[in-house]
Tab-separated table of C-alpha atoms in Angstrom:
chain	number	residue	atom	x	y	z
A	1	ARG	CA	113.336	60.811	124.547
A	2	ALA	CA	115.662	64.029	123.627
A	3	LEU	CA	113.648	67.064	123.616
A	4	GLY	CA	113.996	67.249	119.743
A	5	ASP	CA	112.274	64.332	119.252
A	6	LYS	CA	109.631	65.168	121.127
A	7	SER	CA	109.155	68.593	119.378
A	8	ALA	CA	109.001	66.587	116.299
A	9	GLU	CA	106.351	64.092	117.439
A	10	ALA	CA	104.496	67.236	118.825
A	11	ASP	CA	104.805	68.670	115.153
A	12	ALA	CA	103.549	65.452	113.585
A	13	TYR	CA	100.457	65.267	115.729
A	14	TYR	CA	99.905	69.327	114.847
A	15	ARG	CA	100.100	68.495	111.436
A	16	LEU	CA	98.202	65.471	111.760
A	17	GLY	CA	95.219	67.260	113.533
A	18	LYS	CA	95.625	69.795	110.589
A	19	LEU	CA	95.180	67.095	108.034
A	20	LEU	CA	92.333	65.353	109.240
A	21	PHE	CA	90.664	68.429	109.641
A	22	MET	CA	91.391	69.654	105.763
A	23	THR	CA	90.759	66.203	104.052
A	24	THR	CA	87.954	64.693	106.067
A	25	GLY	CA	86.150	67.590	108.233
A	26	ASP	CA	87.040	65.817	111.291
A	27	LEU	CA	86.764	68.126	114.078
A	28	LYS	CA	86.794	65.785	116.789
A	29	GLY	CA	89.638	63.805	115.390
A	30	SER	CA	91.610	66.755	114.699
A	31	PHE	CA	91.311	67.980	118.007
A	32	GLU	CA	92.381	64.995	120.030
A	33	ALA	CA	95.486	64.954	117.528
A	34	LEU	CA	95.776	68.917	118.620
A	35	ASP	CA	95.573	67.576	122.273
A	36	HIS	CA	98.217	65.294	121.952
A	37	ALA	CA	100.621	67.627	120.502
A	38	GLU	CA	100.063	70.265	123.409
A	39	SER	CA	100.374	67.729	126.195
A	40	ILE	CA	103.924	66.860	124.510
A	41	LEU	CA	104.857	70.442	124.023
A	42	ALA	CA	103.686	70.913	127.936
A	43	SER	CA	107.281	71.033	129.051
A	44	GLN	CA	108.303	73.894	126.666
A	45	PRO	CA	104.953	75.904	127.051
A	46	SER	CA	106.413	79.023	124.967
A	47	SER	CA	107.393	77.498	121.660
A	48	ALA	CA	106.098	78.404	118.416
A	49	LEU	CA	104.474	75.677	118.044
A	50	MET	CA	102.566	75.786	120.854
A	51	VAL	CA	101.317	79.152	119.660
A	52	ASP	CA	100.126	77.416	116.154
A	53	VAL	CA	98.359	74.378	118.642
A	54	PHE	CA	96.235	77.133	120.497
A	55	GLY	CA	95.651	78.917	117.399
A	56	TYR	CA	94.264	75.841	115.559
A	57	LYS	CA	92.250	74.314	118.610
A	58	GLY	CA	90.627	78.068	118.592
A	59	TRP	CA	90.160	77.880	114.888
A	60	ILE	CA	88.119	74.445	115.362
A	61	LEU	CA	86.237	75.472	118.305
A	62	ARG	CA	85.268	78.188	116.537
A	63	ARG	CA	83.785	75.916	113.552
A	64	TRP	CA	82.404	74.006	116.220
A	65	GLY	CA	80.184	76.987	117.194
A	66	ASP	CA	81.989	77.422	120.515
A	67	SER	CA	83.117	80.894	120.243
A	68	LYS	CA	84.160	81.301	124.051
A	69	GLY	CA	86.331	77.995	124.377
A	70	ALA	CA	87.720	79.275	120.977
A	71	SER	CA	88.248	82.879	122.368
A	72	GLU	CA	90.051	81.128	125.465
A	73	TYR	CA	92.445	79.278	123.210
A	74	PHE	CA	93.217	82.472	120.976
A	75	GLN	CA	93.926	84.567	124.154
A	76	LYS	CA	96.163	81.840	125.420
A	77	GLY	CA	98.049	81.645	121.898
A	78	ALA	CA	98.338	85.408	121.971
A	79	GLU	CA	100.151	85.777	125.526
A	80	MET	CA	102.364	83.010	124.744
A	81	ALA	CA	103.093	84.417	121.212
A	82	GLU	CA	103.536	87.737	123.247
A	83	SER	CA	105.507	86.523	126.196
A	84	GLY	CA	107.620	83.859	124.078
A	85	GLY	CA	109.284	86.375	121.389
A	86	HIS	CA	106.565	85.291	118.738
A	87	GLU	CA	105.411	88.326	117.264
A	88	SER	CA	105.177	86.955	114.063
A	89	ALA	CA	102.438	84.852	114.999
A	90	LEU	CA	100.328	87.721	116.626
A	91	PRO	CA	98.507	89.470	113.838
A	92	ALA	CA	96.494	85.810	112.803
A	93	ILE	CA	96.219	85.029	116.188
A	94	LEU	CA	94.623	88.304	117.399
A	95	MET	CA	93.046	88.531	114.224
A	96	ALA	CA	90.950	85.109	114.727
A	97	LEU	CA	90.276	86.332	118.553
A	98	ALA	CA	88.740	89.434	117.055
A	99	ARG	CA	86.551	87.253	114.716
A	100	THR	CA	85.186	85.586	117.716
A	101	LYS	CA	84.671	89.036	119.361
A	102	ILE	CA	82.696	89.538	116.881
A	103	ASP	CA	80.812	86.214	117.030
A	104	THR	CA	80.000	86.760	120.652
A	105	GLY	CA	78.986	90.591	120.388
A	106	HIS	CA	81.868	92.159	122.159
A	107	LEU	CA	82.257	94.692	119.345
A	108	ASP	CA	84.243	97.252	121.356
A	109	ALA	CA	87.058	94.452	122.592
A	110	ALA	CA	87.198	93.234	118.695
A	111	VAL	CA	88.019	96.904	117.664
A	112	GLU	CA	90.619	96.678	120.315
A	113	ASN	CA	92.355	93.448	119.176
A	114	SER	CA	92.033	94.937	115.286
A	115	ARG	CA	94.020	97.921	116.527
A	116	LYS	CA	96.467	95.716	117.735
A	117	VAL	CA	96.809	93.832	115.000
A	118	MET	CA	97.422	96.977	112.789
A	119	ALA	CA	99.891	98.131	115.437
A	120	ILE	CA	101.889	95.037	115.107
A	121	ALA	CA	101.394	94.814	111.434
A	122	ARG	CA	102.323	98.262	110.697
A	123	LYS	CA	105.646	97.498	113.001
A	124	LEU	CA	106.136	94.150	110.817
A	125	GLY	CA	105.721	95.685	107.700
A	126	ASN	CA	102.787	93.190	107.211
A	127	ARG	CA	100.684	94.854	105.136
A	128	ARG	CA	98.183	92.563	104.229
A	129	ASP	CA	97.342	91.895	107.768
A	130	GLU	CA	97.436	95.535	108.245
A	131	ALA	CA	94.605	95.682	105.121
A	132	PHE	CA	92.735	92.773	106.669
A	133	ALA	CA	92.753	94.569	110.557
A	134	LEU	CA	91.187	97.726	108.772
A	135	THR	CA	88.902	95.977	106.900
A	136	THR	CA	87.522	94.139	110.281
A	137	ILE	CA	87.364	97.428	111.966
A	138	GLY	CA	85.283	99.017	109.403
A	139	GLU	CA	82.568	96.062	109.475
A	140	ILE	CA	82.245	96.663	112.911
A	141	LEU	CA	82.064	100.034	112.438
A	142	SER	CA	79.454	99.631	109.759
A	143	THR	CA	77.443	97.298	112.240
A	144	LYS	CA	77.293	99.961	114.926
A	145	GLY	CA	76.067	102.776	112.582
A	146	ASP	CA	79.286	104.720	111.744
A	147	PHE	CA	79.202	104.231	108.373
A	148	LYS	CA	81.567	107.447	107.942
A	149	ALA	CA	84.066	106.051	109.906
A	150	ALA	CA	83.484	102.559	108.193
A	151	LEU	CA	84.002	103.797	104.694
A	152	GLU	CA	87.579	105.393	105.947
A	153	HIS	CA	88.726	102.011	107.109
A	154	PHE	CA	87.550	99.960	104.299
A	155	GLU	CA	88.848	103.230	102.065
A	156	GLU	CA	92.336	102.909	103.604
A	157	SER	CA	92.146	98.844	103.386
A	158	MET	CA	91.547	98.825	99.792
A	159	LYS	CA	94.405	101.432	99.172
A	160	ILE	CA	96.683	99.245	101.129
A	161	SER	CA	95.298	96.433	99.113
A	162	ILE	CA	95.815	97.801	95.774
A	163	GLU	CA	99.310	98.727	96.377
A	164	ILE	CA	99.952	94.788	97.614
A	165	GLY	CA	98.229	93.425	94.772
A	166	ASN	CA	95.884	91.674	97.702
A	167	LEU	CA	92.646	91.263	95.375
A	168	GLU	CA	91.100	89.835	98.908
A	169	TYR	CA	90.421	92.956	100.446
A	170	GLN	CA	89.877	95.409	97.361
A	171	SER	CA	86.080	93.813	97.119
A	172	TYR	CA	85.455	95.305	100.666
A	173	GLY	CA	85.837	99.274	99.337
């Protein structure tokens, strides 16, 4: 098959994996479909689709309760996004990585990832992801007992959210 055909086949397995999960909650079947997509894409490892596959596999593992495995996939996806020039995918995958770090009690690493998201989101002009990163940092700081700094992050997040009309993060302020 031509490389384009392989990409289309991998994309079909990726979409099948997402569809299986969203419609049936079948984590195992979804993961198997994503495994097929990953194996097809092995010959073009820095593709944007491979970043998406790693991200979704990480998300499924997190839903399975496997935060360590999820972190590994999110990390692979982040590294691939950075090295492959897929910077627009970084905020989402780094935020997912930060959330798994929170799950496993690695709060300083979660803050570090969230700060990376803030920097990238600001560079890309992605105010929504910037607000999400600020909210996440606020949650972590609150957990650590630094309520003043947490409130500052929540307020900044709420300000951005109001500016862009994103009601989701306004509730955190």
